[in-house]
Amino acid sequence: MTDSRRQKNGAPLGNASEDIDGPSSSGATKKGRTKWFKKFFLGSKAPEDGTIQSLIHQKQFYKALKELVAQENRISDDAPRHTKDIDSLYESLEKEMFQVISESIVQNPGDPLVQVIKAINKQEKEDSKILQNKEIAGRRRTTPRKWKEKWARCVEESVSQRTSNGSAISTKNTTSCLSQRFSNLGKTFKNDLIHVIQNLGPLYPPEFNVCNLYARRYHQYFVSEIESVTEYELTEEDTYFLLCWIHNLYPQTILRDPAVQGHIDESPLETLLPTRKIERLEKNFVDSEVNSLETSLEKSLNSESKRWMNGKEPSKVGRNYQSKLQAEVTQIYRDSIQKTAEISEEMSNKMAPHLVKELQNFLTRYQSLFVEYTQRKYQKHFKAITIGNINCSWAFRNFLEDKDLRLERRSKENLISVLQEFEAVGYDALLQNMFKELKSRFRKLCHGNDRKHYFPDIMQYVKSYVTSLQPLCQPCFQVMIGKIHYQVVLEYITRLLEKPVRFEDPIQLRTMANQMVVNANRISSFFSSQGSQETWLLPLLKKLAEIIKLEDPQDIVHTICELAKEYTDIRSEHIIAILHIKGNLDIPRAESVLKKLKYRIRGPNSANRTPLFSLIEPFSPEWLLCSIRRERGDGLCHCLYELYRTMKFISNVIIDQLCKSINKDTPPKYYPHKPSFRISTVQARRMAQAMEMGLLVCHN
């Protein structure tokens, strides 16, 4: 019987009363009591199943706590010396439990964490009983253990440990230390938070609010780190990164990540940096970025202008000349826009006016340098460089249409206006010499049978010049074709009206009209094939030819009215010059036509169209009137007509002489039939007045 009640190690277990109530006070020594307590509560060095220490080792924390609470409640008031051993077990339990909590931030603990949570909840209930001073509290511990508060502190300590490890800087990166540090912290926070949400959150009851606790602790760490960093002077790169972190990276890529959003509450989280400091960082960034943009644009422009001055031919993309400036500037500008947009939408809106202002300053400077270049003509590759810059300007106009720029309407119009002026300078530089040559060639053009083959030579010259403009981009080429088309028609009509011929033979008039139709078809065919948009010029020469060929005054009036409706800047002087060509139109019929047209021809500003006739100054109407009177055989009119021509010639001579006396550097015009007599300005004025009075008398 005695052997059967021995432990496996041979020690007696004692009687039943000792097993339940401890050793009796009579005959029991202090050493015996201690041995009994350790045997009952702690077990042997190799714990058996069911003992508290064994439960702790097996991570059965909830069961271990229940046993501890039960045994603690069985301790009577006359055994306070045994509370130290119970506290030792509690400390061992706490250590193991909170070790699991600390490791749970990087591991998936599974059931041990469930045991910890149940144990904490169990202890919270026991603490609640103690605080309520129930009757049983007189036999137990009177101070709450507050494991839930310790759990929260343990979570914070685990986060602090993770942030200290996550802020380590890798030497493989070439970015700044600040960006590396916060990038590593951000990755740590995001990964840990996703781990907490996916693996720990389902294990915790809602009242623990575990996801927000971890997020709040990480957030507090970021706030303290950023606050300490901004106490010092930051580089441009660090300023940009901090703004990106505050406005974009932290809230968007971490707090609002799909795996995180909805699991944490952002409202209690304070701002990473006070508003005053954020505004200071933003101002520093704007100033730095504007200066950087200005420097980069100026550098690109100076490099491009040096290529012009050195006569370096621009490269070709396909068949078009292309300047490198447009690609460089648009890339610089886009990079600046993208860089600002990476911070925030609000920051992008703040930066937009500064970027637009810098772009406008650049384009104005670009135009100024281009004007200066075009004034130095006959340089090497002048035409190619000019064409390349026109193409560059058009590329800038396309760039302004990009919706990503988000330009305001007024800003966009101002920029396009600068570019239009730029292109106009280029067009003038390319066409100025050509237009002079056209004017010279048209002066040699005669209407009628003589030299009738001269106009094809003019068109051949135009075709060869147009071919040299092929490297223009298509929209600019069409603009140039339209300008050349307009100038050819203008020079043709100017030649027709300024010094008109006069034919009385209907056959000669028909020949002249037919030749005009042939020339008009050549002009229309060529410029239509080149894509000219000036379609309003196509029927003009044919209508003039029709007027010259018609004989019936009624038909003439009808055709002229149609012409006046289509080309509203035509004036009566132009009509008179056209009618002057028709030498077979007798005086009464001519006067009848003029009388009928008197109130049918509108002014030059009645339509919104490029002026044409208003740029042509035909011969004076008085000249035609005198010619009509002279056809009647009126000798006085003939004399006055000759006097008029003489006075016009003399007045030109007087003006030249006055210019010569006032400014010796101004050479006088050359007159092959200069008269040998001299006349004063007063005398010339009086003679001119007398002539005008005589013409008025003849007219009446």
XYZ file of C-alpha atoms in Angstrom:
700
model
C 0.000 0.000 0.000
C 2.811 2.326 0.861
C 4.741 1.381 -2.321
C 1.732 2.013 -4.460
C 1.454 5.579 -3.172
C 5.037 6.471 -4.035
C 5.938 8.703 -6.987
C 7.930 7.314 -9.829
C 11.040 8.887 -8.373
C 10.361 7.081 -5.085
C 9.195 10.055 -2.974
C 6.014 9.528 -0.908
C 3.002 11.547 -1.896
C 1.711 12.040 1.643
C -1.850 11.532 2.911
C -5.001 12.673 1.183
C -5.448 15.652 3.397
C -1.994 16.804 2.531
C -2.740 16.374 -1.140
C -5.731 18.680 -0.920
C -5.059 21.117 1.877
C -1.318 20.903 2.091
C 0.722 19.349 4.929
C -0.748 19.604 8.384
C 0.627 22.250 10.654
C 1.459 19.715 13.361
C 4.677 17.890 12.649
C 5.262 19.563 9.244
C 8.475 21.471 8.768
C 8.974 24.524 6.552
C 11.078 22.445 4.171
C 8.275 19.921 3.870
C 5.720 22.584 3.018
C 7.972 23.999 0.250
C 8.561 20.543 -1.166
C 4.849 19.874 -1.185
C 4.065 23.168 -2.999
C 6.642 22.597 -5.713
C 5.433 19.051 -6.212
C 1.805 20.069 -6.521
C 2.168 23.210 -8.627
C 5.499 23.000 -10.412
C 5.933 19.307 -10.869
C 9.339 17.637 -11.224
C 12.219 18.866 -13.427
C 10.672 16.923 -16.313
C 7.042 18.186 -16.144
C 4.272 15.705 -16.493
C 1.222 16.155 -18.695
C -1.375 18.274 -16.972
C 1.001 20.381 -14.894
C 0.951 24.190 -15.356
C 4.552 24.410 -16.479
C 3.969 21.680 -19.020
C 0.957 23.572 -20.371
C 3.090 26.697 -20.733
C 5.780 24.763 -22.609
C 3.106 23.328 -24.871
C 1.757 26.857 -25.486
C -1.588 25.907 -23.997
C -1.760 29.341 -22.426
C -5.476 29.451 -21.834
C -5.503 26.135 -19.945
C -2.440 27.137 -17.994
C -4.138 30.368 -16.955
C -7.288 28.534 -15.897
C -5.219 26.215 -13.685
C -3.345 29.176 -12.226
C -6.555 31.028 -11.454
C -8.077 27.913 -9.873
C -5.035 27.217 -7.711
C -4.736 30.879 -6.790
C -8.314 30.811 -5.563
C -7.594 27.718 -3.410
C -4.840 29.436 -1.476
C -6.173 30.314 1.947
C -5.503 33.540 3.754
C -3.016 31.845 6.092
C -0.699 30.904 3.155
C 0.421 34.229 1.633
C 3.960 32.896 1.358
C 2.888 30.754 -1.601
C 1.877 33.786 -3.752
C 5.512 34.253 -4.844
C 5.479 30.877 -6.501
C 2.199 31.681 -8.220
C 3.603 35.044 -9.387
C 6.603 33.186 -10.767
C 4.299 31.007 -12.816
C 2.392 34.089 -13.993
C 5.667 35.705 -15.070
C 6.632 32.588 -16.987
C 3.207 32.541 -18.637
C 3.386 36.234 -19.510
C 6.841 35.870 -20.983
C 5.792 33.068 -23.287
C 2.545 34.750 -24.256
C 4.059 38.109 -25.134
C 6.888 36.427 -26.966
C 4.237 34.993 -29.258
C 2.714 38.469 -29.659
C 6.098 40.025 -30.510
C 6.837 37.357 -33.113
C 3.360 37.491 -34.612
C 4.229 40.700 -36.542
C 6.404 38.666 -38.906
C 5.109 35.115 -38.353
C 1.792 33.361 -38.598
C 1.492 31.922 -35.056
C -1.871 30.219 -35.547
C -3.252 28.450 -32.434
C -0.690 29.831 -29.927
C -1.940 33.351 -30.690
C -5.521 32.169 -30.251
C -4.495 30.801 -26.848
C -2.898 34.146 -25.982
C -5.996 36.100 -26.937
C -8.272 33.783 -24.932
C -5.925 34.028 -21.959
C -5.898 37.827 -22.145
C -9.696 37.915 -22.271
C -9.855 35.483 -19.328
C -7.480 37.619 -17.301
C -9.463 40.749 -18.194
C -12.528 39.141 -16.617
C -10.538 38.278 -13.507
C -9.253 41.858 -13.346
C -12.821 43.065 -13.639
C -13.801 40.968 -10.593
C -10.924 42.382 -8.604
C -11.912 45.921 -9.509
C -15.514 45.240 -8.507
C -14.330 44.173 -4.972
C -16.388 41.012 -4.893
C -16.295 38.703 -1.908
C -13.892 36.302 -3.507
C -11.375 39.065 -3.975
C -10.585 38.911 -0.279
C -8.855 35.584 -0.781
C -6.940 36.480 -3.930
C -4.759 39.087 -5.626
C -6.072 42.616 -5.223
C -4.152 44.312 -8.092
C -5.283 43.807 -11.761
C -2.662 42.310 -14.047
C -3.777 44.493 -17.046
C -2.641 42.078 -19.713
C -4.531 43.932 -22.456
C -2.583 47.096 -21.753
C 0.627 45.069 -21.736
C -0.466 43.527 -25.047
C -0.800 46.998 -26.597
C 2.651 47.977 -25.299
C 4.059 44.740 -26.652
C 2.609 45.521 -30.084
C 4.188 48.993 -29.981
C 7.556 47.563 -28.966
C 7.426 45.022 -31.790
C 6.654 47.823 -34.255
C 9.554 49.906 -32.920
C 11.867 46.962 -33.356
C 10.628 46.409 -36.914
C 11.043 50.064 -37.880
C 14.590 50.149 -36.548
C 15.388 47.111 -38.705
C 13.396 48.363 -41.709
C 15.208 51.706 -41.836
C 18.540 50.078 -42.665
C 20.017 51.555 -45.846
C 21.114 49.359 -48.715
C 24.342 50.337 -50.411
C 23.149 48.930 -53.731
C 20.875 51.910 -54.367
C 22.188 55.218 -55.662
C 19.293 57.301 -54.395
C 19.579 59.623 -51.428
C 19.760 58.245 -47.895
C 16.452 59.853 -47.021
C 14.545 58.258 -49.887
C 16.137 54.870 -49.179
C 15.266 55.070 -45.527
C 11.623 55.993 -46.034
C 11.231 53.554 -48.902
C 12.428 50.717 -46.721
C 10.174 51.851 -43.892
C 7.232 52.093 -46.239
C 7.777 48.575 -47.564
C 8.061 47.253 -44.018
C 4.900 49.019 -42.904
C 2.884 47.902 -45.906
C 3.991 44.262 -45.728
C 3.468 44.092 -41.969
C 0.073 45.733 -42.185
C -1.074 43.334 -44.905
C 0.214 40.464 -42.744
C -1.715 41.772 -39.743
C -4.896 42.190 -41.803
C -4.738 38.797 -43.480
C -3.263 36.586 -40.748
C -3.773 38.262 -37.372
C -6.971 40.222 -37.862
C -9.221 37.153 -38.191
C -7.834 35.777 -34.894
C -8.483 38.881 -32.783
C -11.917 39.879 -31.527
C -13.164 43.236 -32.893
C -12.668 44.992 -29.547
C -8.909 44.580 -29.865
C -8.927 46.812 -33.001
C -5.626 45.200 -33.887
C -5.207 46.609 -37.441
C -5.681 50.207 -36.340
C -3.327 49.673 -33.402
C -0.495 48.536 -35.675
C -1.255 51.279 -38.248
C -1.378 53.990 -35.586
C 1.960 52.945 -34.120
C 3.660 52.914 -37.544
C 2.093 56.280 -38.341
C 3.398 57.809 -35.124
C 6.855 56.614 -35.997
C 6.660 58.249 -39.449
C 5.466 61.519 -37.926
C 8.399 61.651 -35.532
C 10.893 60.739 -38.270
C 9.642 63.377 -40.740
C 9.492 66.007 -38.019
C 13.118 65.388 -37.117
C 14.234 65.340 -40.774
C 12.661 68.696 -41.628
C 14.547 70.424 -38.849
C 17.565 70.522 -41.177
C 18.205 72.019 -44.618
C 17.060 69.607 -47.319
C 18.407 69.113 -50.810
C 16.160 69.535 -53.858
C 15.929 65.785 -54.234
C 15.006 65.239 -50.589
C 12.404 68.027 -50.697
C 10.795 66.449 -53.735
C 10.815 62.997 -52.131
C 9.276 64.210 -48.873
C 6.458 65.950 -50.742
C 5.870 62.788 -52.772
C 5.861 60.754 -49.578
C 3.472 63.062 -47.720
C 1.004 63.697 -50.567
C 1.185 60.543 -52.633
C 3.325 57.572 -51.661
C 2.233 57.182 -48.052
C -1.519 57.809 -48.404
C -1.995 56.280 -51.855
C 0.379 53.326 -52.070
C 0.220 52.284 -48.387
C -2.929 53.414 -46.585
C -5.142 53.093 -49.694
C -3.639 49.942 -51.099
C -6.447 47.534 -52.100
C -5.217 45.017 -49.546
C -5.250 47.655 -46.779
C -8.070 50.036 -47.622
C -11.234 49.361 -45.653
C -9.418 47.603 -42.814
C -8.021 50.695 -41.086
C -9.541 54.023 -40.110
C -7.519 57.012 -41.371
C -9.505 59.674 -39.525
C -7.650 59.480 -36.190
C -4.246 59.581 -37.904
C -2.633 62.993 -37.601
C -0.964 64.700 -40.547
C 2.608 63.647 -41.188
C 3.779 67.256 -41.071
C 2.183 70.530 -39.937
C 0.594 72.635 -42.679
C 3.102 75.435 -42.165
C 6.048 73.164 -42.882
C 4.326 71.534 -45.852
C 3.727 74.960 -47.421
C 7.381 75.839 -46.903
C 8.476 72.618 -48.603
C 6.091 73.262 -51.507
C 7.402 76.793 -51.997
C 10.987 75.561 -52.010
C 10.092 72.887 -54.538
C 8.286 75.333 -56.869
C 11.175 77.812 -56.816
C 13.695 75.067 -57.427
C 11.718 73.464 -60.245
C 11.062 76.784 -62.015
C 14.749 77.681 -61.890
C 15.690 74.236 -63.133
C 13.185 74.440 -66.002
C 14.335 77.913 -67.006
C 17.982 76.840 -66.995
C 17.301 73.706 -69.038
C 15.200 75.536 -71.650
C 17.742 78.326 -72.000
C 20.544 75.805 -72.405
C 18.688 73.961 -75.174
C 17.827 77.216 -76.980
C 21.398 78.522 -76.866
C 22.680 75.224 -78.205
C 20.162 75.341 -81.063
C 20.932 78.961 -81.977
C 24.636 78.126 -82.162
C 23.823 75.455 -84.733
C 22.021 78.101 -86.833
C 24.859 80.557 -86.688
C 27.376 77.855 -87.587
C 25.301 76.957 -90.636
C 24.754 73.354 -89.589
C 22.099 71.683 -91.712
C 19.262 70.224 -89.625
C 18.596 66.519 -89.714
C 15.720 64.984 -91.643
C 12.934 62.765 -90.388
C 11.609 61.181 -93.543
C 11.682 63.993 -96.077
C 11.070 66.787 -93.564
C 13.680 68.869 -91.812
C 13.346 68.546 -88.067
C 14.942 70.631 -85.331
C 16.180 68.840 -82.199
C 14.956 71.735 -80.079
C 11.311 70.686 -80.065
C 12.070 67.167 -78.839
C 14.370 68.455 -76.098
C 12.024 71.172 -74.864
C 8.883 69.036 -74.872
C 10.712 66.284 -72.976
C 11.981 68.773 -70.380
C 8.511 70.252 -70.004
C 6.785 66.861 -69.787
C 9.294 65.691 -67.175
C 8.526 68.747 -65.082
C 4.776 68.165 -65.400
C 5.112 64.499 -64.539
C 7.399 65.251 -61.628
C 4.859 67.659 -60.176
C 1.941 65.327 -60.861
C 3.698 62.570 -58.909
C 3.403 64.731 -55.797
C -0.323 65.437 -55.973
C -3.104 66.826 -58.130
C -3.247 69.954 -55.991
C 0.485 70.498 -56.370
C 0.171 70.083 -60.123
C -2.490 72.808 -60.228
C -0.273 75.135 -58.193
C 2.673 74.523 -60.478
C 0.816 74.869 -63.799
C 0.846 78.720 -64.023
C 4.586 78.815 -63.330
C 5.297 76.213 -66.016
C 3.140 78.024 -68.582
C 4.875 81.305 -67.833
C 8.298 79.726 -68.346
C 7.151 78.140 -71.610
C 5.853 81.465 -72.896
C 9.105 83.207 -71.943
C 11.010 80.492 -73.782
C 8.903 80.797 -76.953
C 9.235 84.590 -76.917
C 12.987 84.284 -76.572
C 13.030 81.658 -79.317
C 11.120 83.973 -81.645
C 13.486 86.862 -80.906
C 16.567 84.784 -81.759
C 14.901 83.463 -84.917
C 14.029 86.970 -86.121
C 17.631 87.981 -85.534
C 18.797 84.988 -87.565
C 16.443 85.593 -90.515
C 17.707 89.162 -90.832
C 21.150 87.730 -91.628
C 20.324 86.315 -95.024
C 22.447 84.339 -97.444
C 23.959 82.208 -94.716
C 24.884 78.589 -95.237
C 21.827 76.285 -95.298
C 19.600 79.288 -94.624
C 16.525 77.768 -96.273
C 16.983 74.374 -94.587
C 17.432 75.941 -91.148
C 14.427 78.210 -91.636
C 12.278 75.280 -92.746
C 13.474 73.247 -89.758
C 12.434 76.018 -87.372
C 9.013 76.392 -89.007
C 8.483 72.657 -88.583
C 9.646 72.999 -84.984
C 7.088 75.729 -84.356
C 4.312 73.564 -85.769
C 5.433 70.690 -83.545
C 5.154 73.034 -80.559
C 1.597 73.865 -81.618
C 0.742 70.165 -81.657
C 2.368 69.848 -78.245
C 0.063 72.546 -76.859
C -2.955 70.441 -77.887
C -1.923 67.714 -75.433
C -4.638 67.369 -72.811
C -2.104 66.351 -70.184
C -0.831 69.953 -70.157
C -4.255 71.150 -68.968
C -3.657 74.623 -70.342
C -6.241 77.284 -69.718
C -7.892 78.656 -72.840
C -6.346 82.092 -72.524
C -2.849 80.742 -71.857
C -3.129 78.405 -74.817
C -4.246 81.235 -77.106
C -1.300 83.389 -76.022
C 1.183 80.606 -76.711
C -0.343 79.836 -80.116
C -0.250 83.536 -80.985
C 3.499 83.638 -80.305
C 4.008 80.563 -82.491
C 1.912 82.019 -85.310
C 4.067 85.140 -85.301
C 7.128 82.894 -85.315
C 5.890 81.000 -88.365
C 4.990 84.225 -90.151
C 8.606 85.359 -89.745
C 9.772 82.092 -91.296
C 7.309 82.304 -94.183
C 8.374 85.862 -94.969
C 12.034 84.881 -94.858
C 11.427 82.071 -97.360
C 9.108 83.976 -99.685
C 10.476 87.503 -99.700
C 13.029 86.956 -102.464
C 10.655 84.770 -104.412
C 7.935 87.411 -104.385
C 10.422 90.002 -105.628
C 11.375 87.690 -108.456
C 7.719 87.091 -109.258
C 7.056 90.821 -109.419
C 10.018 91.290 -111.744
C 8.910 88.444 -114.022
C 5.309 89.621 -114.185
C 6.460 93.075 -115.283
C 7.757 91.414 -118.443
C 4.458 89.655 -119.090
C 2.505 91.136 -121.996
C -1.108 90.408 -122.761
C -1.944 89.535 -126.330
C -0.102 87.593 -128.952
C 3.427 88.855 -128.312
C 5.438 86.894 -125.744
C 2.422 84.680 -125.011
C 4.758 81.871 -124.001
C 6.314 83.869 -121.177
C 3.742 82.849 -118.545
C 4.765 79.140 -118.678
C 8.262 80.302 -117.745
C 6.794 82.017 -114.696
C 4.953 78.844 -113.694
C 8.109 76.803 -114.204
C 9.933 79.106 -111.809
C 7.099 78.711 -109.280
C 7.181 74.921 -109.585
C 10.937 74.761 -109.033
C 10.672 76.959 -105.946
C 7.775 74.935 -104.551
C 9.867 71.789 -104.956
C 12.529 73.298 -102.717
C 9.885 73.681 -99.992
C 9.066 69.967 -99.849
C 10.990 69.469 -96.544
C 8.276 71.499 -94.799
C 5.796 69.482 -92.749
C 2.480 69.044 -94.537
C 0.429 71.700 -92.678
C 3.161 74.322 -93.100
C 3.673 73.318 -96.743
C -0.030 73.917 -97.389
C 0.229 77.340 -95.788
C 3.191 78.181 -98.027
C 1.383 76.886 -101.124
C -1.584 79.080 -100.237
C 0.649 82.131 -99.881
C 2.372 81.484 -103.218
C -0.982 80.828 -104.907
C -2.293 84.105 -103.573
C 0.817 86.015 -104.653
C 0.753 84.621 -108.214
C -2.888 85.644 -108.682
C -2.226 89.019 -107.062
C 0.734 89.750 -109.351
C -1.238 88.647 -112.400
C -4.153 90.967 -111.624
C -1.804 93.780 -110.633
C -0.078 93.505 -113.996
C -3.487 93.478 -115.668
C -4.799 96.601 -113.898
C -1.792 98.795 -113.233
C -0.705 99.145 -116.867
C -3.582 97.774 -118.912
C -3.458 97.346 -122.641
C -6.334 98.502 -124.815
C -7.731 96.519 -127.744
C -10.490 97.609 -130.074
C -10.513 94.458 -132.203
C -12.899 91.831 -130.737
C -10.594 89.091 -131.998
C -7.717 90.531 -129.988
C -9.921 90.757 -126.919
C -11.067 87.144 -127.322
C -7.451 86.059 -127.818
C -6.432 87.876 -124.666
C -9.383 86.409 -122.718
C -8.650 82.907 -123.961
C -5.011 83.268 -122.977
C -6.101 84.399 -119.498
C -8.335 81.318 -119.214
C -5.426 79.080 -120.235
C -3.194 80.742 -117.649
C -5.930 80.504 -115.024
C -6.258 76.768 -115.687
C -2.495 76.341 -115.340
C -2.524 78.164 -112.024
C -5.549 76.257 -110.710
C -4.255 72.873 -111.849
C -0.826 73.295 -110.293
C -1.882 74.721 -106.947
C -4.783 72.294 -106.572
C -2.362 69.411 -107.116
C -0.155 70.852 -104.361
C -3.031 71.028 -101.882
C -3.723 74.762 -101.856
C -6.651 75.708 -99.636
C -7.160 79.074 -101.357
C -10.004 77.802 -103.513
C -11.616 81.236 -103.591
C -8.872 82.366 -105.991
C -9.600 79.735 -108.635
C -12.473 81.421 -110.576
C -11.145 84.982 -110.363
C -9.049 85.149 -113.528
C -11.744 83.377 -115.525
C -14.339 85.936 -114.454
C -12.042 88.784 -115.466
C -11.475 87.086 -118.823
C -15.226 86.758 -119.265
C -15.725 90.489 -118.635
C -13.032 91.305 -121.217
C -14.656 89.006 -123.810
C -18.294 90.109 -123.321
C -19.804 92.802 -125.561
C -23.338 93.226 -124.259
C -23.384 95.911 -121.496
C -26.126 94.051 -119.641
C -24.031 90.879 -119.507
C -21.008 92.914 -118.467
C -22.946 94.495 -115.595
C -24.259 91.111 -114.460
C -20.791 89.504 -114.504
C -19.189 92.437 -112.695
C -21.889 92.284 -109.998
C -21.176 88.589 -109.483
C -17.487 89.423 -109.227
C -18.193 92.153 -106.674
C -20.287 89.804 -104.526
C -17.507 87.230 -104.434
C -14.587 89.649 -104.021
C -15.981 92.395 -101.864
C -12.904 94.618 -101.692
C -13.134 95.500 -105.381
C -13.661 99.216 -106.033
C -14.935 101.299 -108.927
C -11.328 102.169 -109.890
C -10.650 98.488 -110.534
C -13.787 98.169 -112.673
C -12.787 101.224 -114.694
C -9.348 99.742 -115.281
C -10.916 96.501 -116.521
C -13.315 98.336 -118.813
C -10.423 100.362 -120.199
C -9.065 97.171 -121.785
C -12.236 96.879 -123.828
C -11.454 99.393 -126.572
C -14.547 98.297 -128.532
C -16.841 99.522 -125.779
C -18.079 102.915 -126.972
C -18.328 105.838 -124.616
C -22.080 105.898 -123.972
C -22.148 102.160 -123.265
C -19.136 102.437 -120.953
C -20.755 105.302 -119.061
C -23.960 103.283 -118.841
C -22.100 100.362 -117.296
C -20.384 102.613 -114.773
C -23.657 104.273 -113.872
C -25.402 100.966 -113.240
C -22.523 99.713 -111.078
C -22.284 102.892 -109.028
C -24.456 101.603 -106.176
C -23.777 97.880 -106.517
C -20.106 97.610 -105.552
C -19.526 97.141 -101.840
C -16.605 98.356 -99.777
C -13.424 96.427 -98.925
C -14.462 95.510 -95.347
C -17.809 93.882 -96.099
C -16.439 90.309 -95.861
C -13.965 88.524 -93.615
C -11.518 87.424 -96.294
C -7.902 88.052 -97.180
C -7.799 91.375 -99.091
C -6.857 91.194 -102.739
C -8.117 94.093 -104.832
C -7.522 96.543 -101.994
C -3.784 95.812 -102.360
C -3.848 96.781 -106.046
C -3.675 100.442 -106.976
C -4.955 100.730 -110.560
C -4.292 103.697 -112.816
C -6.184 106.867 -111.891
C -9.879 107.119 -112.868
C -9.189 110.648 -114.220
C -6.834 109.094 -116.715
C -9.626 106.908 -118.083
C -12.081 109.809 -118.158
C -9.627 111.911 -120.087
C -9.055 108.995 -122.455
C -12.805 108.710 -123.030
C -13.110 112.440 -123.703
C -10.122 112.247 -125.996
C -11.858 109.542 -128.055
C -14.579 112.141 -128.724
C -11.969 114.444 -130.335
C -12.076 117.090 -127.592
C -8.788 118.959 -128.004
C -8.994 120.651 -124.613
C -9.388 117.308 -122.894
C -6.437 116.002 -124.837
C -4.295 118.929 -123.724
C -5.395 118.563 -120.119
C -4.666 114.885 -120.264
C -1.148 115.509 -121.478
C -0.762 118.253 -118.855
C -1.866 115.833 -116.181
C 0.743 113.289 -117.194
C 3.427 115.963 -117.286
C 2.511 117.307 -113.854
C 2.614 113.828 -112.355
C 6.076 113.400 -113.772
C 7.269 116.833 -112.620
C 5.980 116.309 -109.093
C 8.059 113.133 -108.809
C 11.142 115.036 -109.941
C 10.517 117.776 -107.354
C 10.162 115.239 -104.563
C 13.469 113.639 -105.533
C 15.202 116.983 -105.603
C 13.839 117.910 -102.195
C 15.005 114.573 -100.778
C 18.426 115.166 -102.253
C 18.702 118.614 -100.680
C 17.503 117.431 -97.288
C 19.329 114.109 -97.063
C 22.309 113.656 -99.333
C 22.471 109.956 -98.459
C 19.085 109.338 -100.128
C 19.704 108.745 -103.831
C 17.110 110.160 -106.246
C 15.115 107.858 -108.455
C 16.296 107.451 -112.011
C 14.085 108.945 -114.695
C 15.166 108.255 -118.278
C 13.187 111.219 -119.655
C 13.985 113.826 -117.027
C 13.045 117.383 -118.281
C 15.689 120.043 -118.595
C 13.687 122.799 -116.872
C 13.339 123.400 -113.118
C 10.153 124.219 -111.254
C 9.478 125.203 -107.645
C 7.192 123.355 -105.279
C 4.717 126.261 -105.168
C 4.553 126.407 -108.952
C 3.994 122.665 -109.158
C 1.183 122.870 -106.627
C -0.521 125.702 -108.534
C -0.214 123.854 -111.833
C -1.659 120.723 -110.272
C -4.633 122.704 -108.931
C -5.245 124.210 -112.334
C -5.087 120.781 -113.944
C -7.588 119.329 -111.466
C -9.975 122.200 -112.148
C -9.646 121.618 -115.868
C -10.338 117.905 -115.477
C -13.384 118.692 -113.361
C -14.700 120.996 -116.083
C -14.185 118.307 -118.721
C -15.941 115.750 -116.587
C -18.941 117.971 -116.102
